Amino acid sequence: MLEKGLKVEAEGLLKLIDRGDEAAFAKLYALYSKRLTAFSISILQSSEMAEEVVEDVFVKLWNKRGSLVSIDNISVYLYIATKNQTLSYLSDKAKKLITAPFDDLNTSIEAIHQDPHSLLISSEMLARVNAAIEALPPRCKMIFKLIREDGLKYKEVAAILNISVNTIDAQMAIAVKRICQAMGISKNAIKFPREKETL
Amino acid sequence: MNNTEDIWGLMARCAFNEATNEERDLLQQYLHENPHLQQQYAWLLQILESKQEFDSQHKEPEIRTVQRILEKASREQEHNVLRIRKIRAKRVWAAAASVLIIIGLGYFLKLGSGEREPITRPIVTNAAPMTDPVMLADGSKVWLNSDSKLFFESDFNGATREVRLVGEAFFDIVRDTLRPFIVHVNELNINVLGTAFNVKSYEEDTEIQTTLYRGLIKVTKDKDDRFHPIMMYPNQKMVIPKKVLTKEYISVLNNVDVISLISVDSTIQEAERVETAWIYGRIDFKSESLEQIARKMARRYKVKFVFEDDAVKQLSFTGSFKNESLEAALRALQMAKPFSYKIKADEVIISSR
């Protein structure tokens, strides 16, 4: 989950940055640079430019100090700025990517590598889950990653990727379904509670 | 919920804190009835939450990177300031140069009132309004109504983007503060900042109508400092009687009464508005005189209207035509208010009775 604490911290930092506080700026960079770089890489399909893209996002942010208070969700703002900056690097490809949002992309997701024993899950099952995540359709994978790893809310991801919350919901259902299937939860095994008419 | 597929969405929403209280209860119910599902949901939660913590790398911030960003930022700001200065300087020189040229010309020739020569061939429409917009070189779009002409008065790579309009058009202009867009209509100049607006000034029209949908425009008059520039804001419609622009009226130019700024009902969707009905192939009229309506119909149906008396001209109607034939349109008007008409070849003769 994104760290509610992180968000609160980021908002506090933004106010300081707005007044030209360099230390606050460095902190904000530390908080976001990794995840924004990962996001940029998933669009660029290469890690070469991603760091530069993110640096430029922060260059622009710094040069906007004095008018930063109008930003109401710094996470969404930074992700969208990163998306735009990345797409402008890809100038040629950009148009295609905007209209066919990330259908051919490859998002890398950190494999789950916790000690399987602490999870009460077999390492074999864990391997299957990781493979299932890796095999998700590209857009589904990106959405799943932004929600699970970056801790963004459904509506934040919807704003960043410029798609509807319903699409996010549907894609997340696909992701969870594949993961559950990998764990061996069969759909048929689920008994549905007797329908309450009032529901 | 009886769709088995929904369980996955429900689990996702609950796992990621997107679920409503009802949804949480519903999931609890599922889990209660399916003990093995309970076990597996617990696993799912563990798997979903056991992600790489970005913040685990919250070590000493990359001081050097941040330093680099700050340096780049200050270079970029200086660069921007320089660029603005350069542009300003260029503009001053351009202005100075053009003053010189004009003075020079005035000295040798007598400056005539001469129309500027259009650089590109004008775009002309006949009977029907354009269904697709004309794309200008800068990406701006222009929809031309029937019988209208659009002249290009500057090449769009230069310092300004200038066009002259005779007739009616809807403009959707790409914002470029460095190259102002100017629409010349009769003696008026409409100075545009990225914006969308409709201009109507057919030769036979007695007034110029400008309706602003988005953005900001400033209306000035050619070579006339006494004409107080008029700023227009979105959803305003300006009506200037053309006679006001002639020499005799110069003294009353600052009299606001002759120029009216009307608020357009902004709650009406753009597609439904009277001013731009023509873009959608409609003839709309709202409390307009039969004479005014006839002018719109004449263009659409390629006919001439002749009024046998003045009284009938003043009949006022509100309505809308789209695909009606000329006869059907006239009959519809007749239903609202009595008058009679005869159609002879391409002439429609209208009288009180």
XYZ file of C-alpha atoms in Angstrom:
552
model
C 0.000 0.000 0.000
C 1.273 3.429 -0.539
C 2.222 4.275 2.690
C -0.181 6.876 3.815
C 2.691 8.178 5.866
C 4.763 8.648 2.751
C 2.045 10.700 1.155
C 1.712 12.943 4.153
C 5.468 13.312 4.229
C 5.577 14.151 0.525
C 2.930 16.820 0.939
C 4.901 18.389 3.760
C 8.040 18.307 1.638
C 6.238 19.916 -1.264
C 5.392 22.932 0.852
C 9.044 23.325 1.827
C 10.202 22.844 -1.769
C 7.753 25.495 -2.828
C 9.740 27.882 -0.646
C 13.044 26.710 -2.115
C 14.172 24.177 0.483
C 16.893 22.062 -1.148
C 17.046 19.471 1.610
C 13.321 18.822 1.260
C 13.828 18.499 -2.476
C 16.562 15.901 -1.955
C 14.240 13.964 0.352
C 11.407 13.978 -2.147
C 13.794 12.759 -4.813
C 14.890 9.926 -2.543
C 11.286 8.974 -1.886
C 10.183 8.838 -5.483
C 13.122 8.459 -7.836
C 13.262 4.636 -7.734
C 9.601 4.030 -8.393
C 9.395 6.715 -11.066
C 12.455 5.288 -12.767
C 10.864 1.834 -12.737
C 7.691 3.329 -14.209
C 9.638 5.109 -16.931
C 11.570 1.937 -17.747
C 8.342 0.061 -18.239
C 7.302 2.583 -20.886
C 10.720 3.011 -22.484
C 11.515 -0.688 -22.425
C 15.025 0.266 -21.603
C 16.742 1.608 -18.558
C 19.139 3.844 -20.436
C 17.122 7.022 -20.534
C 14.863 6.406 -17.573
C 17.105 7.993 -14.975
C 17.572 11.055 -17.097
C 13.832 11.285 -17.671
C 13.204 11.248 -13.947
C 15.944 13.800 -13.334
C 14.266 16.087 -15.848
C 10.941 15.654 -14.105
C 12.605 16.890 -10.933
C 14.370 19.714 -12.797
C 10.971 20.957 -13.923
C 9.454 20.493 -10.498
C 12.216 22.542 -8.911
C 11.816 25.298 -11.453
C 8.121 25.470 -10.667
C 8.707 26.258 -7.022
C 6.533 29.106 -5.976
C 3.519 27.561 -7.658
C 3.654 24.033 -6.313
C 0.915 24.472 -3.756
C -1.669 24.025 -6.494
C -0.656 20.368 -6.885
C -3.190 18.360 -4.958
C -1.788 14.864 -5.337
C 1.973 14.875 -5.599
C 2.164 11.139 -6.401
C -0.217 11.384 -9.329
C 1.499 14.580 -10.436
C 4.941 12.973 -10.487
C 3.770 9.821 -12.256
C 1.974 11.826 -14.920
C 4.966 14.146 -15.325
C 7.177 11.077 -15.695
C 4.821 9.571 -18.231
C 4.765 12.792 -20.249
C 8.498 13.271 -20.069
C 9.062 9.668 -21.111
C 6.662 9.969 -24.003
C 8.294 13.147 -25.185
C 11.573 11.233 -25.312
C 9.844 8.696 -27.414
C 8.388 11.485 -29.534
C 7.747 9.259 -32.503
C 6.321 6.353 -30.637
C 4.435 8.619 -28.265
C 1.302 9.030 -30.317
C 0.862 5.306 -30.761
C 1.419 4.746 -27.088
C -1.179 7.270 -26.067
C -3.881 5.743 -28.204
C -2.995 2.142 -27.482
C -2.052 2.544 -23.886
C 0.776 0.199 -23.106
C -0.596 -2.885 -24.773
C 2.848 -3.898 -25.987
C 4.763 -2.954 -22.938
C 6.697 -5.087 -20.649
C 6.597 -4.178 -17.012
C 9.142 -5.795 -14.842
C 7.866 -6.828 -11.496
C 10.119 -7.742 -8.669
C 9.772 -11.423 -8.042
C 8.517 -12.233 -4.597
C 11.529 -13.434 -2.749
C 10.678 -13.650 0.829
C 11.459 -16.709 2.803
C 8.657 -19.055 1.757
C 8.522 -20.544 5.241
C 7.508 -17.298 6.792
C 4.655 -17.170 4.335
C 3.422 -20.687 4.997
C 3.494 -21.035 1.249
C 5.591 -23.606 -0.509
C 8.460 -22.376 -2.609
C 6.987 -24.276 -5.481
C 3.741 -22.359 -5.151
C 5.665 -19.114 -4.880
C 7.447 -19.910 -8.119
C 4.119 -20.543 -9.807
C 2.717 -17.247 -8.489
C 5.754 -15.341 -9.745
C 5.442 -16.978 -13.137
C 1.737 -16.085 -13.252
C 2.493 -12.445 -12.484
C 5.252 -12.407 -15.057
C 2.843 -13.815 -17.647
C 0.105 -11.200 -17.103
C -0.906 -9.217 -20.193
C 1.277 -6.087 -20.421
C -1.291 -3.495 -19.443
C -2.667 -5.676 -16.673
C 0.850 -6.145 -15.362
C 1.558 -2.436 -15.337
C -1.653 -1.692 -13.457
C -1.013 -4.494 -10.993
C 2.513 -3.254 -10.407
C 1.474 0.367 -9.844
C -1.092 -0.735 -7.290
C 0.852 -3.426 -5.528
C 4.423 -2.174 -5.645
C 3.970 1.561 -5.874
C 0.975 1.468 -3.564
C -1.206 3.760 -5.648
C -4.994 3.832 -5.379
C -7.236 2.631 -8.206
C -8.327 6.147 -9.049
C -4.764 7.429 -8.996
C -3.667 4.784 -11.491
C -6.726 5.612 -13.585
C -5.629 9.259 -13.675
C -2.023 8.374 -14.483
C -2.798 5.947 -17.288
C -5.779 7.921 -18.502
C -8.220 5.033 -18.277
C -11.337 4.434 -16.209
C -11.486 3.059 -12.680
C -13.689 0.274 -14.047
C -10.888 -0.815 -16.334
C -8.500 -0.847 -13.388
C -10.988 -2.928 -11.422
C -11.385 -5.417 -14.270
C -7.626 -5.691 -14.808
C -7.013 -6.238 -11.102
C -9.638 -8.980 -11.096
C -7.732 -10.676 -13.917
C -4.468 -10.385 -12.026
C -5.904 -11.800 -8.808
C -7.657 -14.567 -10.703
C -4.407 -15.658 -12.349
C -2.555 -15.557 -9.057
C -5.226 -17.571 -7.296
C -5.263 -20.069 -10.095
C -1.510 -20.389 -9.777
C -1.960 -21.079 -6.078
C -4.447 -23.740 -6.951
C -7.664 -22.074 -5.912
C -10.119 -23.498 -8.310
C -13.131 -21.446 -9.163
C -15.363 -24.476 -8.962
C -14.384 -25.079 -5.421
C -15.965 -21.845 -4.328
C -19.363 -22.156 -2.781
C -21.402 -19.031 -3.068
C -23.322 -17.852 -0.067
C -27.032 -18.091 -0.451
C -28.079 -14.915 -2.131
C -29.611 -12.475 0.313
C -32.417 -10.756 -1.499
C -31.688 -7.530 0.269
C -28.141 -7.361 -1.068
C -23.486 -11.237 -6.803
C -23.902 -14.497 -8.576
C -21.212 -14.157 -11.159
C -18.260 -16.281 -10.143
C -15.917 -13.935 -11.996
C -16.739 -11.129 -9.570
C -15.035 -12.907 -6.690
C -11.604 -12.005 -8.098
C -12.445 -8.336 -8.404
C -13.892 -8.407 -4.913
C -10.776 -10.024 -3.496
C -8.592 -7.474 -5.274
C -10.637 -4.556 -3.948
C -10.569 -5.910 -0.412
C -6.862 -6.704 -0.549
C -5.984 -3.225 -1.792
C -8.327 -1.228 0.397
C -10.645 -0.217 -2.403
C -13.707 -2.077 -1.135
C -16.807 -0.577 0.414
C -18.015 -1.838 3.769
C -20.736 -3.871 2.038
C -18.132 -5.495 -0.171
C -16.015 -6.389 2.838
C -19.001 -8.003 4.507
C -19.776 -9.891 1.336
C -16.246 -11.238 1.122
C -16.397 -12.280 4.783
C -19.522 -14.204 3.930
C -17.762 -15.996 1.096
C -14.808 -16.818 3.293
C -17.112 -18.047 6.026
C -18.821 -20.468 3.682
C -15.572 -21.617 2.065
C -12.988 -22.430 4.742
C -10.406 -23.443 2.154
C -10.912 -20.094 0.439
C -10.210 -18.431 3.747
C -6.807 -20.095 3.876
C -6.066 -19.123 0.336
C -7.198 -15.524 0.741
C -4.779 -15.291 3.638
C -2.041 -16.548 1.331
C -3.064 -14.100 -1.327
C -2.832 -11.232 1.132
C 0.606 -12.358 2.174
C 1.769 -12.630 -1.384
C 0.331 -9.281 -2.351
C 1.872 -7.520 0.579
C 5.266 -9.109 0.403
C 6.534 -6.689 -2.155
C 9.803 -4.992 -2.556
C 9.840 -1.941 -0.356
C 11.032 1.027 -2.315
C 11.723 2.726 0.933
C 14.076 0.003 2.041
C 16.483 1.844 -0.214
C 15.882 4.932 1.826
C 19.579 5.159 2.458
C 21.530 8.360 2.187
C 19.869 10.244 -0.683
C 21.866 10.447 -3.837
C 23.334 13.793 -2.929
C 25.285 14.006 -6.120
C 22.291 13.331 -8.335
C 20.239 15.930 -6.547
C 23.079 18.400 -6.865
C 23.179 17.680 -10.589
C 19.440 18.244 -10.869
C 19.650 21.562 -9.049
C 22.473 22.736 -11.306
C 20.586 21.701 -14.408
C 17.493 23.484 -13.119
C 19.309 26.759 -12.632
C 20.966 26.473 -16.067
C 17.577 25.886 -17.614
C 16.052 28.867 -15.890
C 18.843 31.156 -17.073
C 18.436 29.768 -20.540
C 14.729 30.555 -20.519
C 15.324 34.069 -19.321
C 17.858 34.569 -22.097
C 15.481 33.184 -24.672
C 12.709 35.520 -23.608
C 15.102 38.458 -23.723
C 16.264 37.462 -27.171
C 12.740 37.186 -28.449
C 11.795 40.509 -26.914
C 14.829 42.131 -28.483
C 13.979 40.631 -31.829
C 10.448 41.915 -31.595
C 11.590 45.426 -30.765
C 13.825 45.355 -33.809
C 11.074 43.950 -35.955
C 8.723 46.670 -34.785
C 11.347 49.344 -35.326
C 12.076 47.982 -38.779
C 8.454 47.924 -39.791
C 7.983 51.480 -38.605
C 10.923 52.482 -40.759
C 9.536 50.682 -43.751
C 6.144 52.277 -43.328
C 7.671 55.698 -42.905
C 9.786 55.002 -45.952
C 6.821 53.935 -48.004
C 4.793 56.878 -46.817
C 7.539 59.150 -47.895
C 7.804 57.892 -51.424
C 4.332 56.660 -52.155
C 1.133 57.878 -50.768
C -0.032 55.238 -48.394
C -3.269 54.084 -49.914
C -5.990 52.361 -48.020
C -5.071 49.412 -50.255
C -6.052 45.908 -49.211
C -3.117 43.798 -48.294
C -2.394 41.191 -50.919
C -3.384 37.726 -49.826
C -0.343 35.477 -49.880
C -2.061 32.170 -50.338
C -5.133 31.446 -52.360
C -8.249 32.017 -50.335
C -10.468 29.170 -49.224
C -13.963 29.643 -50.582
C -17.188 27.785 -49.886
C -20.374 27.801 -51.902
C -23.795 26.518 -50.978
C -23.013 24.089 -48.232
C -21.063 24.689 -45.070
C -17.870 22.675 -44.753
C -18.326 19.450 -42.907
C -14.642 19.058 -42.141
C -12.492 21.869 -40.845
C -9.660 23.411 -42.825
C -6.359 22.667 -41.130
C -4.091 25.674 -41.122
C -0.321 25.352 -41.199
C -0.075 25.881 -37.440
C -2.599 23.159 -36.637
C -5.495 25.547 -36.021
C -8.852 24.508 -37.416
C -11.408 26.581 -39.251
C -14.930 25.551 -40.190
C -16.355 27.726 -42.970
C -20.077 28.270 -43.365
C -21.611 28.487 -46.836
C -20.697 31.380 -49.145
C -17.717 32.359 -47.069
C -14.149 33.253 -47.908
C -11.001 32.994 -45.867
C -7.899 34.869 -47.069
C -4.411 34.340 -45.721
C -2.676 37.582 -44.985
C 0.564 36.292 -43.590
C 2.546 33.170 -44.051
C 2.191 31.203 -40.881
C 5.892 30.885 -40.254
C 6.281 34.589 -39.667
C 5.739 36.760 -36.641
C 1.952 36.728 -36.870
C -0.766 34.477 -38.183
C -3.298 36.604 -40.000
C -6.418 35.771 -41.955
C -9.257 37.817 -43.355
C -12.817 36.536 -43.214
C -15.824 37.372 -45.338
C -18.860 35.380 -44.246
C -19.011 33.101 -41.247
C -16.545 30.722 -39.663
C -15.773 28.924 -36.441
C -12.142 29.096 -35.360
C -10.320 26.725 -33.053
C -6.898 28.263 -32.713
C -3.732 26.635 -31.456
C -2.214 28.691 -28.691
C 1.069 30.342 -29.585
C 1.681 33.492 -27.627
C 4.739 34.330 -29.696
C 2.820 34.407 -32.952
C -0.492 36.130 -32.388
C -3.408 35.002 -34.488
C -5.451 37.823 -35.964
C -8.744 37.523 -37.799
C -9.555 40.599 -39.878
C -13.271 41.193 -40.373
C -14.204 44.352 -42.177
C -12.266 47.011 -40.296
C -12.069 44.956 -37.128
C -9.140 42.893 -35.914
C -9.815 39.994 -33.636
C -6.631 39.252 -31.720
C -6.603 35.733 -30.511
C -4.943 33.844 -27.726
C -5.484 30.064 -28.090
C -9.208 29.958 -28.296
C -12.413 28.856 -30.013
C -14.903 31.327 -31.376
C -17.436 31.990 -34.106
C -17.391 35.054 -36.370
C -20.224 36.065 -38.650
C -20.020 38.920 -41.104
C -21.559 38.301 -44.490
C -21.513 41.209 -46.896
C -25.262 41.659 -46.565
C -25.158 41.455 -42.764
C -25.622 44.776 -41.043
C -23.629 43.724 -38.044
C -20.599 41.668 -37.099
C -21.223 38.938 -34.569
C -18.465 37.292 -32.597
C -19.137 34.560 -30.070
C -16.344 33.331 -27.840
C -16.492 29.753 -26.545
C -13.094 29.351 -24.961
C -10.019 31.467 -24.326
C -9.680 35.193 -24.612
C -9.832 37.603 -27.524
C -9.202 41.281 -27.955
C -11.045 43.192 -30.642
C -9.391 46.282 -32.108
C -10.014 48.412 -35.145
C -7.679 48.995 -38.086
C -5.658 52.199 -37.876
C -7.930 53.739 -35.320
C -6.641 54.541 -31.864
C -9.914 56.035 -30.801
C -11.580 52.665 -30.958
C -11.268 51.353 -27.448
C -10.081 47.706 -27.614
C -12.744 45.308 -26.433
C -11.787 42.241 -24.397
C -14.080 39.271 -24.739
C -14.372 36.441 -22.233
C -15.804 32.946 -22.758
C -19.522 32.671 -23.419
C -19.845 36.248 -24.521
C -21.250 37.325 -27.819
C -20.400 40.694 -29.271
C -22.588 42.419 -31.812
C -21.185 45.460 -33.609
C -23.352 47.237 -36.170
C -21.214 47.736 -39.243
C -22.265 51.331 -39.660
C -20.506 52.052 -36.407
C -17.257 51.239 -38.141
C -17.691 53.800 -40.881
C -16.155 57.250 -40.698
C -19.303 59.115 -39.769
C -19.626 57.119 -36.622
C -16.112 57.519 -35.389
C -17.216 60.033 -32.796
C -19.536 57.554 -31.162
C -17.094 54.683 -31.175
C -16.526 54.873 -27.492
C -20.186 54.874 -26.863
C -20.694 51.443 -25.428
C -24.387 51.426 -26.258
C -23.874 50.734 -29.933
C -21.668 47.713 -29.294
C -23.358 45.035 -27.300
C -21.713 42.285 -25.305
C -24.270 39.595 -24.570
C -23.790 36.600 -22.284
C -24.400 33.287 -23.964
C -26.067 30.613 -21.877
C -23.034 28.483 -21.048
C -25.177 25.631 -19.765
C -26.195 24.823 -23.323
C -23.871 22.320 -24.942
C -21.765 23.660 -27.777
C -23.502 21.426 -30.295
C -26.887 22.905 -29.304
C -26.036 26.582 -29.558
C -27.695 28.901 -32.050
C -24.462 30.620 -33.088
C -22.782 27.456 -34.274
C -25.830 25.468 -35.387
C -24.523 25.740 -38.947
C -21.530 23.556 -38.135
C -23.993 20.771 -37.426
C -26.032 21.511 -40.546
C -28.805 23.280 -38.644
C -30.423 26.636 -39.183
C -31.311 27.840 -35.697
C -33.094 31.053 -34.863
C -34.133 32.513 -31.567
C -36.603 35.411 -31.631
C -35.293 36.420 -35.023
C -37.192 38.372 -37.629
C -38.341 36.652 -40.770
C -35.950 38.903 -42.662
C -32.985 37.568 -40.671
C -34.165 33.982 -40.990
C -34.668 34.463 -44.732
C -31.025 35.476 -45.060
C -29.908 32.221 -43.483
C -32.371 30.219 -45.581
C -31.306 31.987 -48.769
C -27.764 30.748 -48.304
C -28.823 27.227 -47.518
C -31.418 26.798 -50.237
C -29.765 28.971 -52.879
C -32.823 31.147 -53.346
C -33.627 34.847 -53.150
C -36.276 36.180 -50.808
C -38.501 39.056 -51.862
C -40.711 40.732 -49.289
C -43.839 42.410 -50.585
C -44.370 44.455 -47.448
C -42.384 45.522 -44.410
C -44.742 44.169 -41.786
C -44.099 40.575 -42.747
C -40.332 41.085 -42.430
C -40.760 41.817 -38.737
C -42.553 38.598 -37.829
C -40.429 36.928 -35.202
C -39.762 33.182 -34.896
C -37.853 30.737 -32.758
C -36.976 27.328 -34.120
C -34.540 25.069 -35.910
C -34.293 23.365 -39.299
C -32.014 20.574 -40.249
C -32.899 18.472 -43.256
C -36.209 20.088 -44.198
C -36.828 21.024 -47.801
C -37.432 24.703 -48.561
C -41.188 24.120 -48.759
C -41.321 22.123 -45.551
C -39.386 24.856 -43.769
C -41.702 27.581 -45.040
C -44.775 25.575 -44.120
C -43.426 25.056 -40.612
C -42.942 28.802 -40.218
C -46.459 29.387 -41.512
C -47.851 27.153 -38.800
C -46.396 29.466 -36.168
C -47.447 32.788 -37.696
C -49.610 33.540 -40.694
C -47.991 34.789 -43.911
C -48.105 33.627 -47.476
C -45.381 32.655 -49.901
C -44.955 31.823 -53.547
C -41.964 30.030 -54.998
C -40.992 31.100 -58.511
C -37.867 29.436 -59.858
C -35.198 30.559 -57.378
C -37.233 33.308 -55.831
C -39.433 33.146 -52.773
C -42.009 35.911 -52.580
C -43.391 36.579 -49.134
C -46.310 38.755 -48.154
C -48.518 39.401 -45.136
C -51.478 37.558 -46.626
